[in-house]
Amino acid sequence: MTILISIIVLSVLVMFHEFGHFIVAKLSGARVNEFSIGFGPRLFKKKYGETEYSFRALLFGGYVALEGEDEKSSDPRAIVNKPWPVRLAVFAAGPLMNILLAFLLLFIVFFNIGSPIPQVKSVMEGYPAEKAGIVPGDKIVMVNNTKINTWEELEKAISSNGERVLTIEIQRGNQILQKQVKPIFDKNASKVMIGIVPDYERSISLAFKTAINQTIYFSKLIILSLVMLVTGKVSVNDIMGPVGIVQAVGTVAKTGVINLLAFSALISVNLGLFNLLPLPALDGGRILFVLAEAVRGKPLPPEKEGYIHYLGFLLLIALLIFATYRDILRIF
């Protein structure tokens, strides 16, 4: 069952990615020959108008086949014959759709569970907040003369101060009280904290803001991971392949729908940002060629660009096989 859930999750993420390319191509008047979920042998196909829609055996991927994408075409609607801003929009739409999907999933999550607010639900025993006299129900309104409106602002104010003493103003009923609190570094949480658990509030506007902040946080986290991978601070042996992702999704699925939605959002951001890398065969590689054309004033011959993307595709397949091999070694 968990494998089925994993396949469904990954298929939906890929489908949204490809739908981004598809819908922008259609809206711009570009000809779309095929919209496919998965690679390999066709399990299902149906043609509507000029576009064939297919579902293939290997679900860890998908594509939109655009007329003239990797070769010359006399069709005026071929993507190769479209102005470079149109092509840029089509190639960028897939990754951006993944980021939009992540936001929507996180909005659902935070609208259901509520969003953290700078009001104390509970105080951790033995931590600085308890020692300073902060109690459940206290609302934190200011830290070091900086007004606090959100939980994210409170976290930032605490973490940026290090382990220096904080002057925290709290609202307790009709009273405004001032507390001196010295944060500590918690090894388990790997961050500086004062030991409070936030209360949660459910509202559309708060869920919207929190979903945006969490999407940005996921993006920063993934970009940092990619930079560490490129600079050698993270080994390629640590890359998770399809088998590892399926296992991870299955594990998270057992903990509940909300956690599965949040984890799916993380994978969606990962998929979007990975595809923006300026590497051949990825959307980022195609965007790079379009930008180069905009600067040079003329495009690279489609056949040459197609050959470069083909080599890039082979390298990606090799990386996929390597990552799958590492996944199997980790599991068994």
Short mmCIF file of C-alpha atoms in Angstrom, two decimals:
data_model
loop_
_atom_site.label_atom_id
_atom_site.label_comp_id
_atom_site.label_asym_id
_atom_site.label_seq_id
_atom_site.Cartn_x
_atom_site.Cartn_y
_atom_site.Cartn_z
CA MET A 1 0.00 0.00 0.00
CA THR A 2 2.81 2.42 0.88
CA ILE A 3 4.47 1.74 -2.49
CA LEU A 4 1.19 2.57 -4.25
CA ILE A 5 0.87 5.82 -2.27
CA SER A 6 4.47 6.72 -3.15
CA ILE A 7 3.86 6.10 -6.86
CA ILE A 8 0.68 8.20 -6.76
CA VAL A 9 2.48 11.08 -4.99
CA LEU A 10 5.41 11.10 -7.42
CA SER A 11 3.09 10.78 -10.43
CA VAL A 12 1.03 13.78 -9.27
CA LEU A 13 4.17 15.90 -8.75
CA VAL A 14 5.46 15.00 -12.22
CA MET A 15 2.03 15.57 -13.76
CA PHE A 16 1.85 19.10 -12.32
CA HIS A 17 5.38 19.83 -13.54
CA GLU A 18 4.58 18.74 -17.08
CA PHE A 19 1.20 20.45 -16.96
CA GLY A 20 3.05 23.71 -16.33
CA HIS A 21 4.97 23.29 -19.59
CA PHE A 22 1.83 22.07 -21.36
CA ILE A 23 -0.57 24.85 -20.39
CA VAL A 24 1.88 27.69 -21.10
CA ALA A 25 2.78 26.11 -24.46
CA LYS A 26 -0.91 25.82 -25.35
CA LEU A 27 -1.68 29.37 -24.22
CA SER A 28 1.23 30.71 -26.28
CA GLY A 29 0.05 28.86 -29.39
CA ALA A 30 2.95 26.38 -29.50
CA ARG A 31 2.20 22.94 -30.93
CA VAL A 32 2.28 20.10 -28.36
CA ASN A 33 2.67 16.66 -29.94
CA GLU A 34 2.51 14.58 -26.75
CA PHE A 35 1.82 14.93 -23.04
CA SER A 36 3.27 11.92 -21.22
CA ILE A 37 3.36 10.83 -17.61
CA GLY A 38 6.27 8.41 -17.21
CA PHE A 39 8.83 6.93 -19.58
CA GLY A 40 9.13 3.61 -21.39
CA PRO A 41 6.37 1.47 -22.94
CA ARG A 42 2.93 3.06 -23.26
CA LEU A 43 0.26 1.67 -20.95
CA PHE A 44 -2.40 4.03 -22.23
CA LYS A 45 -2.72 6.63 -24.97
CA LYS A 46 -5.48 8.83 -26.31
CA LYS A 47 -5.31 11.58 -28.90
CA TYR A 48 -7.36 14.73 -28.53
CA GLY A 49 -6.90 17.21 -31.34
CA GLU A 50 -3.23 17.50 -32.23
CA THR A 51 -1.92 16.20 -28.88
CA GLU A 52 -1.47 12.59 -27.81
CA TYR A 53 -1.87 11.94 -24.07
CA SER A 54 -0.03 8.89 -22.75
CA PHE A 55 0.65 7.04 -19.52
CA ARG A 56 3.85 4.98 -19.49
CA ALA A 57 5.34 2.17 -17.42
CA LEU A 58 8.14 4.04 -15.62
CA LEU A 59 6.36 6.68 -13.55
CA PHE A 60 9.45 8.48 -12.22
CA GLY A 61 9.36 11.14 -14.88
CA GLY A 62 7.37 12.49 -17.76
CA TYR A 63 7.61 14.92 -20.63
CA VAL A 64 5.82 17.27 -22.97
CA ALA A 65 6.92 16.73 -26.59
CA LEU A 66 6.92 20.13 -28.27
CA GLU A 67 7.09 20.47 -32.04
CA GLY A 68 10.57 21.69 -33.00
CA GLU A 69 12.02 21.35 -29.51
CA ASP A 70 15.22 19.60 -30.63
CA GLU A 71 15.08 19.91 -34.40
CA LYS A 72 14.19 22.35 -37.14
CA SER A 73 10.54 22.61 -38.11
CA SER A 74 8.70 24.52 -40.82
CA ASP A 75 5.60 24.66 -38.63
CA PRO A 76 5.13 28.31 -37.57
CA ARG A 77 3.70 27.01 -34.27
CA ALA A 78 6.85 24.99 -33.50
CA ILE A 79 8.51 26.08 -30.26
CA VAL A 80 11.78 26.68 -32.13
CA ASN A 81 10.01 29.34 -34.22
CA LYS A 82 8.51 31.14 -31.23
CA PRO A 83 10.13 34.34 -29.82
CA TRP A 84 12.66 33.69 -27.07
CA PRO A 85 10.47 35.18 -24.28
CA VAL A 86 7.76 32.63 -25.14
CA ARG A 87 10.23 29.75 -25.04
CA LEU A 88 11.63 31.04 -21.75
CA ALA A 89 8.12 31.07 -20.26
CA VAL A 90 7.35 27.54 -21.50
CA PHE A 91 10.57 26.04 -20.11
CA ALA A 92 10.29 27.87 -16.77
CA ALA A 93 6.62 26.97 -16.28
CA GLY A 94 7.28 23.37 -15.16
CA PRO A 95 9.55 24.19 -12.20
CA LEU A 96 7.37 27.17 -11.23
CA MET A 97 4.31 24.92 -11.24
CA ASN A 98 6.08 22.61 -8.77
CA ILE A 99 6.78 25.53 -6.45
CA LEU A 100 3.17 26.70 -6.76
CA LEU A 101 1.96 23.17 -5.98
CA ALA A 102 4.19 23.09 -2.89
CA PHE A 103 2.63 26.35 -1.70
CA LEU A 104 -0.91 24.98 -2.24
CA LEU A 105 -0.10 21.78 -0.33
CA LEU A 106 1.40 23.75 2.55
CA PHE A 107 -1.61 26.08 2.58
CA ILE A 108 -3.85 23.03 3.05
CA VAL A 109 -1.56 21.78 5.82
CA PHE A 110 -1.50 25.03 7.79
CA PHE A 111 -5.19 25.74 7.27
CA ASN A 112 -5.93 22.33 8.81
CA ILE A 113 -3.47 22.28 11.71
CA GLY A 114 -3.29 26.05 12.16
CA SER A 115 -0.24 28.28 11.99
CA PRO A 116 2.11 28.97 14.92
CA ILE A 117 1.63 32.36 16.57
CA PRO A 118 3.84 34.19 19.12
CA GLN A 119 1.71 33.07 22.03
CA VAL A 120 2.92 30.48 24.52
CA LYS A 121 1.00 27.21 24.58
CA SER A 122 3.42 25.47 26.94
CA VAL A 123 6.82 26.02 28.52
CA MET A 124 9.55 23.37 28.44
CA GLU A 125 10.66 22.34 31.90
CA GLY A 126 14.13 23.53 32.91
CA TYR A 127 14.55 25.85 29.93
CA PRO A 128 15.29 29.62 30.09
CA ALA A 129 11.68 30.70 29.49
CA GLU A 130 10.47 28.78 32.55
CA LYS A 131 13.29 30.15 34.69
CA ALA A 132 12.43 33.70 33.56
CA GLY A 133 8.80 33.28 34.63
CA ILE A 134 7.13 32.99 31.24
CA VAL A 135 3.91 30.95 31.49
CA PRO A 136 1.34 29.44 29.09
CA GLY A 137 -0.97 32.09 27.67
CA ASP A 138 1.69 34.80 27.55
CA LYS A 139 1.81 36.65 24.24
CA ILE A 140 5.26 37.81 23.14
CA VAL A 141 4.94 41.30 21.66
CA MET A 142 8.54 42.56 21.55
CA VAL A 143 12.12 41.25 21.64
CA ASN A 144 15.01 43.70 22.17
CA ASN A 145 12.75 46.62 21.19
CA THR A 146 11.72 44.86 17.95
CA LYS A 147 7.98 44.35 17.52
CA ILE A 148 6.92 40.71 17.06
CA ASN A 149 3.89 39.93 14.90
CA THR A 150 4.53 36.32 13.82
CA TRP A 151 6.14 33.16 15.16
CA GLU A 152 8.70 33.33 12.36
CA GLU A 153 9.75 36.81 13.50
CA LEU A 154 10.13 35.52 17.06
CA GLU A 155 12.27 32.57 15.93
CA LYS A 156 14.46 34.89 13.87
CA ALA A 157 14.87 37.34 16.77
CA ILE A 158 15.97 34.53 19.09
CA SER A 159 18.31 32.76 16.65
CA SER A 160 20.01 35.96 15.44
CA ASN A 161 20.81 36.98 19.02
CA GLY A 162 22.80 33.83 19.80
CA GLU A 163 23.13 33.01 23.49
CA ARG A 164 23.11 36.65 24.63
CA VAL A 165 20.45 37.87 27.07
CA LEU A 166 17.15 38.88 25.44
CA THR A 167 14.77 41.54 26.69
CA ILE A 168 11.34 40.08 26.01
CA GLU A 169 8.09 41.98 26.49
CA ILE A 170 5.02 39.83 27.05
CA GLN A 171 1.33 40.57 27.30
CA ARG A 172 -0.37 38.74 30.16
CA GLY A 173 -4.02 39.69 30.31
CA ASN A 174 -4.05 43.49 30.52
CA GLN A 175 -0.46 43.68 31.76
CA ILE A 176 2.73 44.26 29.78
CA LEU A 177 5.66 42.55 31.51
CA GLN A 178 9.35 42.55 30.70
CA LYS A 179 11.52 39.45 31.10
CA GLN A 180 15.26 38.91 30.76
CA VAL A 181 15.88 35.57 29.07
CA LYS A 182 19.23 33.98 28.16
CA PRO A 183 18.77 31.45 25.32
CA ILE A 184 20.68 28.18 25.25
CA PHE A 185 21.87 26.03 22.35
CA ASP A 186 19.84 22.83 22.24
CA LYS A 187 21.90 19.99 20.75
CA ASN A 188 18.84 17.89 19.92
CA ALA A 189 17.14 20.72 18.03
CA SER A 190 20.49 22.05 16.69
CA LYS A 191 19.46 25.64 17.37
CA VAL A 192 19.33 28.38 19.98
CA MET A 193 16.04 28.38 21.89
CA ILE A 194 14.34 29.61 25.05
CA GLY A 195 12.03 26.62 25.48
CA ILE A 196 8.51 27.65 24.51
CA VAL A 197 5.93 25.82 22.41
CA PRO A 198 3.71 28.08 20.27
CA ASP A 199 -0.04 28.17 20.22
CA TYR A 200 -1.74 27.67 16.86
CA GLU A 201 -4.39 29.71 15.10
CA ARG A 202 -6.48 28.76 12.10
CA SER A 203 -7.23 31.41 9.48
CA ILE A 204 -6.99 31.73 5.72
CA SER A 205 -4.70 34.76 5.83
CA LEU A 206 -2.35 33.21 8.39
CA ALA A 207 -2.25 29.89 6.51
CA PHE A 208 -1.44 31.84 3.33
CA LYS A 209 1.46 33.72 4.95
CA THR A 210 2.83 30.63 6.71
CA ALA A 211 2.66 28.57 3.50
CA ILE A 212 4.67 31.25 1.67
CA ASN A 213 7.27 31.36 4.45
CA GLN A 214 7.56 27.56 4.55
CA THR A 215 7.90 27.35 0.75
CA ILE A 216 10.71 29.92 0.93
CA TYR A 217 12.33 27.96 3.77
CA PHE A 218 12.17 24.70 1.79
CA SER A 219 13.67 26.50 -1.22
CA LYS A 220 16.57 27.89 0.81
CA LEU A 221 17.18 24.45 2.34
CA ILE A 222 17.30 22.72 -1.06
CA ILE A 223 19.47 25.42 -2.67
CA LEU A 224 21.92 25.08 0.24
CA SER A 225 21.96 21.29 -0.25
CA LEU A 226 22.64 21.69 -4.00
CA VAL A 227 25.46 24.16 -3.31
CA MET A 228 26.99 21.75 -0.79
CA LEU A 229 26.72 18.95 -3.36
CA VAL A 230 28.44 21.02 -6.07
CA THR A 231 31.19 22.19 -3.69
CA GLY A 232 31.82 18.65 -2.44
CA LYS A 233 30.61 19.27 1.12
CA VAL A 234 27.98 16.60 0.51
CA SER A 235 28.92 13.34 -1.21
CA VAL A 236 27.09 12.09 -4.31
CA ASN A 237 26.72 8.88 -2.34
CA ASP A 238 24.14 10.72 -0.21
CA ILE A 239 21.87 11.46 -3.19
CA MET A 240 18.48 9.79 -2.80
CA GLY A 241 17.16 8.03 -5.88
CA PRO A 242 13.67 6.79 -6.81
CA VAL A 243 13.82 3.77 -4.49
CA GLY A 244 14.87 5.95 -1.56
CA ILE A 245 12.15 8.50 -2.31
CA VAL A 246 9.50 5.77 -2.51
CA GLN A 247 10.67 4.40 0.84
CA ALA A 248 10.70 7.87 2.44
CA VAL A 249 7.22 8.74 1.13
CA GLY A 250 5.92 5.39 2.36
CA THR A 251 7.39 5.96 5.83
CA VAL A 252 5.90 9.47 6.07
CA ALA A 253 2.52 8.25 4.75
CA LYS A 254 2.20 5.99 7.80
CA THR A 255 2.28 9.04 10.08
CA GLY A 256 -0.79 10.67 8.53
CA VAL A 257 -2.16 12.66 5.60
CA ILE A 258 -0.98 16.05 6.89
CA ASN A 259 2.64 14.90 7.18
CA LEU A 260 2.40 13.30 3.73
CA LEU A 261 1.17 16.58 2.22
CA ALA A 262 4.00 18.53 3.87
CA PHE A 263 6.61 16.02 2.69
CA SER A 264 5.12 16.05 -0.81
CA ALA A 265 5.52 19.84 -0.79
CA LEU A 266 9.21 19.42 0.06
CA ILE A 267 9.68 16.94 -2.80
CA SER A 268 7.80 19.26 -5.17
CA VAL A 269 10.10 22.20 -4.35
CA ASN A 270 13.07 19.87 -4.76
CA LEU A 271 11.83 18.73 -8.17
CA GLY A 272 11.24 22.30 -9.30
CA LEU A 273 14.59 23.69 -8.19
CA PHE A 274 16.55 20.67 -9.43
CA ASN A 275 15.03 21.16 -12.87
CA LEU A 276 16.17 24.79 -12.85
CA LEU A 277 19.82 23.75 -12.66
CA PRO A 278 21.57 24.98 -15.85
CA LEU A 279 22.38 21.47 -17.05
CA PRO A 280 21.61 19.95 -20.48
CA ALA A 281 18.29 18.07 -20.66
CA LEU A 282 16.95 19.92 -17.62
CA ASP A 283 14.64 22.92 -17.92
CA GLY A 284 17.43 25.09 -16.56
CA GLY A 285 19.68 23.98 -19.41
CA ARG A 286 17.07 24.92 -21.99
CA ILE A 287 16.54 28.27 -20.25
CA LEU A 288 20.30 28.85 -20.42
CA PHE A 289 20.29 28.32 -24.19
CA VAL A 290 17.34 30.70 -24.58
CA LEU A 291 19.10 33.40 -22.53
CA ALA A 292 22.29 32.87 -24.55
CA GLU A 293 20.26 33.42 -27.72
CA ALA A 294 18.78 36.62 -26.26
CA VAL A 295 22.29 37.94 -25.55
CA ARG A 296 23.90 36.77 -28.83
CA GLY A 297 20.96 37.72 -31.00
CA LYS A 298 20.89 34.33 -32.73
CA PRO A 299 20.09 30.78 -31.63
CA LEU A 300 22.30 27.71 -31.64
CA PRO A 301 21.23 25.35 -34.46
CA PRO A 302 18.41 23.17 -33.04
CA GLU A 303 20.19 19.94 -34.05
CA LYS A 304 23.32 20.89 -32.08
CA GLU A 305 21.30 21.96 -29.05
CA GLY A 306 19.29 18.74 -29.28
CA TYR A 307 22.50 16.69 -29.34
CA ILE A 308 23.78 18.47 -26.22
CA HIS A 309 20.50 17.83 -24.40
CA TYR A 310 20.62 14.18 -25.49
CA LEU A 311 24.07 13.78 -23.91
CA GLY A 312 22.77 15.50 -20.80
CA PHE A 313 19.84 13.09 -20.72
CA LEU A 314 22.21 10.11 -20.85
CA LEU A 315 24.19 11.57 -17.93
CA LEU A 316 20.99 12.04 -15.93
CA ILE A 317 19.99 8.43 -16.60
CA ALA A 318 23.44 7.33 -15.40
CA LEU A 319 23.00 9.43 -12.24
CA LEU A 320 19.55 7.93 -11.73
CA ILE A 321 20.93 4.39 -12.00
CA PHE A 322 23.77 5.25 -9.59
CA ALA A 323 21.35 6.80 -7.07
CA THR A 324 19.07 3.76 -7.33
CA TYR A 325 22.04 1.46 -6.73
CA ARG A 326 23.00 3.48 -3.62
CA ASP A 327 19.38 3.33 -2.42
CA ILE A 328 19.37 -0.46 -2.67
CA LEU A 329 22.67 -0.70 -0.77
CA ARG A 330 21.28 1.51 2.02
CA ILE A 331 18.10 -0.54 2.31
CA PHE A 332 19.64 -3.99 2.14
#
